[in-house]
Amino acid sequence: MTPSDVLSRGIPRDDPTAVLLVGLCPAAAVSVRVIDSLWMAAGIFAVMLLSGFCMALLARGKTNDGEVAPRAAAGGWLAALVISSFLTASFEIVLLRAAPEASAALGIYAPLIAVNCLVLTVIDESSRAPSPGRALLDAAGKGAVFAACLLLIGVFREVLGAGTITLFPLSGFSGTIVIGSLSRDPARAISFAGGGLLCLGYLAALARAVKERRL
Amino acid sequence: MAETSKSRAPGRLTLSPAPHFGAPTSTAWMTWIVSLSLVPAAVWGVFLFGLPAVRVIATSICVAVAAELASSALFRRFTLADGSALLTGLLVGLLMPAGAPLYVPAAAAAFGILVVKQSFGGLGRNWMNPALGGVVFALLSWSSAMTRWAAVGDASVGTAVVPPLEALRSALSAPGAVGRPLEILASHGYVFSSLDGRIVSWLNSHVLSLFHAALAGGSFDILVGYVSGRIGEVSAPLLMVGAAFLLWRRIVRWQVPVAYIATFAFLALVFGGLAGGQGWFSGGPLFHVLSGSLILGAFFMAGDPVTSPLASTGSWIYGIGLGLLTFLLRFYGSLGDGVAVSIVLGNCAVPLIDKLVLQHAPARAREGI
């Protein structure tokens, strides 16, 4: 596999959210506002990237021939979990300082990044990666696709479910785009958890159609 | 077979796989008949609520048909002729209050056709009634627009704009409401039509006084459906006419509606009075069966052959479950009369019920299914 193959593995063959359907809980719970989706995606991306990289380093350190012995993998797992929880805690602190409102909206899902299934998947795969560089590339590809999916769902749900798009406040811009008529009577059901799962379902269907080259 | 082969030209055989019998029914014929049997209730709704009702029904039918056409084009499978899109649109319209802003029926019909039906493979593969899926989507999204009731007739009728069931629910949510449903409504100043007043007082003084009984005010209005409500749900007699036709033609199996309505009425009778400060066995089952969209839901949507159980045992379980859910949602829930939501939840349980029934069926019966 060339590096670009590794990087683009996420689309759509191994796309974590839309094909493998892992990491669903935060995706459905948090993607109500665009800004929350952005922060969640950023957090998962960073934690995934760094803990995958560390896992690849650790697993590699144990053996010479690239094969990972079970004991080494178990020790590496523990180490990687410690690292991912440390990274998650750092992310929480940054989030609390940079965007208190988003921090409140993410709630329990921010600390839970440490044991997010998607992060765990990437850690597991990194332990078998041929090199730390490859592990980093793989994690980056998956993280980017996850971020894109989350953002897509976030935009869709916030536009239809609330009639707004919440972004960062900048000078002269409050941070929220209000879509006139839609914001008065939005389809609130889309912003419920069921609406989030519905969006995920369509995303999964789209990914499958692309994979089977029917679209 | 013998007769059909006689009627054909000699020497020509018809080869076909078993079963060797047929019926002159088809899916399209069934959906058209169901739509036709809803027409009396729809006409009554239009008579009561006037032009706004026409606008709501027309919008939902047009959007449903347009959505079906658009998705047919996408899947390259033309399915408009089976009449199911029109039926879905009609049902969505009938389940809307006449005062609903037109984007609500439009969104509900589009959601029902595109998401609930076509996304899962079209008619026969939907696991939820499309019309009810759309209506529940609208209920969750625009709950205040879904309670924009319209006045009955012109000002001379004088009936309250809020449907009796909704008025009762809001009266019961405040402490101090005591009595049977119609008594509570009367004590809260709910106004029924002047016609109802004349008929009920005549009956009370001339007929029922002989038996030392009396009808509460509003009985006539509730029975006939001369009250406010969703467009298609108000007239129980006219709905029953359509339903009787469907039962006669065996388009709807009787088990589901009977189990559904009987369970609900029994629970309303036993526990319905508790909320109004009464004892057990003192609810108003007739009031509760006739108000809300129970009759419409039980006969025209719960028994939908696509989304109800296959076997008759399953139909009983399903119907009883629906009655229980509707009772709970109506008496202890916050989302309207509870019919649409409970049928949608019941639809979700149908595959499980079928599996359960099949597991416990004897092998002989299983082959039959």
XYZ file of C-alpha atoms in Angstrom, chain A residues 10-137:
128
model
C -11.232 5.766 5.253
C -13.201 6.565 2.099
C -15.376 4.677 1.765
C -14.080 1.168 2.380
C -13.091 1.585 5.997
C -14.890 4.769 6.810
C -15.388 4.428 10.554
C -18.711 6.170 10.939
C -20.545 5.413 7.763
C -19.360 1.892 6.988
C -18.169 0.302 10.180
C -20.665 2.213 12.299
C -18.339 2.618 15.264
C -18.174 5.702 17.409
C -21.911 6.180 16.949
C -22.818 7.374 20.421
C -21.022 10.720 20.293
C -21.939 11.141 16.655
C -25.650 10.905 17.414
C -25.533 12.723 20.736
C -23.305 15.626 19.900
C -24.027 16.522 16.301
C -26.930 18.809 17.161
C -24.913 21.969 16.569
C -22.183 22.446 14.001
C -19.782 23.903 16.546
C -20.174 20.918 18.878
C -19.573 18.523 15.985
C -16.426 20.461 15.130
C -15.039 20.280 18.651
C -15.924 16.618 19.040
C -14.305 15.803 15.713
C -11.196 17.772 16.686
C -10.955 15.976 20.042
C -11.355 12.510 18.603
C -8.989 13.307 15.753
C -6.224 14.466 18.098
C -6.614 11.660 20.615
C -6.826 9.037 17.892
C -3.787 10.327 16.039
C -1.512 10.549 19.051
C -2.577 7.385 20.856
C -2.394 5.395 17.600
C 1.081 6.731 17.007
C 2.162 5.861 20.561
C 0.686 2.384 20.250
C 2.586 1.791 17.011
C 5.817 2.905 18.722
C 5.203 0.674 21.749
C 4.189 -2.380 19.764
C 7.189 -1.950 17.548
C 9.513 -1.632 20.472
C 8.639 -5.058 21.735
C 9.635 -7.241 18.796
C 12.076 -7.044 15.961
C 10.311 -8.882 13.188
C 7.196 -6.729 13.132
C 5.021 -9.472 14.636
C 3.400 -8.452 17.889
C 3.528 -11.008 20.666
C 0.252 -11.209 22.680
C 1.866 -10.107 25.909
C 3.476 -7.142 24.225
C 0.120 -6.243 22.728
C -1.591 -6.437 26.139
C 1.044 -4.254 27.754
C 0.887 -1.906 24.833
C -2.879 -1.730 25.103
C -2.702 -0.615 28.712
C -0.075 1.928 27.889
C -2.088 3.206 24.953
C -5.200 3.535 27.114
C -3.260 5.520 29.693
C -1.997 7.732 26.911
C -5.431 8.181 25.362
C -6.993 9.110 28.694
C -4.190 11.546 29.350
C -4.744 13.088 25.932
C -8.486 13.215 26.514
C -7.987 15.010 29.810
C -5.778 17.549 28.069
C -8.398 18.024 25.379
C -11.038 18.637 28.059
C -8.924 21.311 29.701
C -8.310 23.028 26.375
C -12.002 22.833 25.536
C -13.074 24.248 28.877
C -10.769 27.218 28.394
C -11.346 27.817 24.695
C -15.065 27.096 24.373
C -16.912 26.700 27.671
C -20.264 26.516 25.910
C -19.199 23.674 23.631
C -17.637 21.984 26.654
C -21.005 22.044 28.396
C -22.740 20.765 25.279
C -20.340 17.857 24.855
C -20.874 16.937 28.491
C -19.964 13.366 29.316
C -18.994 12.654 25.704
C -15.766 14.640 26.012
C -14.215 12.493 28.798
C -15.585 9.392 27.083
C -13.355 10.037 24.067
C -10.717 8.054 25.996
C -12.718 4.860 25.523
C -14.409 5.794 22.257
C -14.769 2.642 20.162
C -13.283 4.421 17.190
C -10.181 5.427 19.146
C -9.869 1.862 20.421
C -10.169 0.506 16.874
C -7.396 2.767 15.694
C -5.188 1.818 18.673
C -5.769 -1.835 17.902
C -4.906 -1.419 14.252
C -1.857 0.680 15.039
C -0.417 -2.195 17.049
C -0.185 -4.118 13.773
C 0.961 -1.256 11.601
C 4.246 -1.819 9.765
C 5.649 1.482 10.968
C 4.648 4.370 13.257
C 4.497 6.602 10.212
C 1.965 4.335 8.577
C -0.048 4.189 11.804
C -0.105 7.973 11.897
C -1.252 8.169 8.288
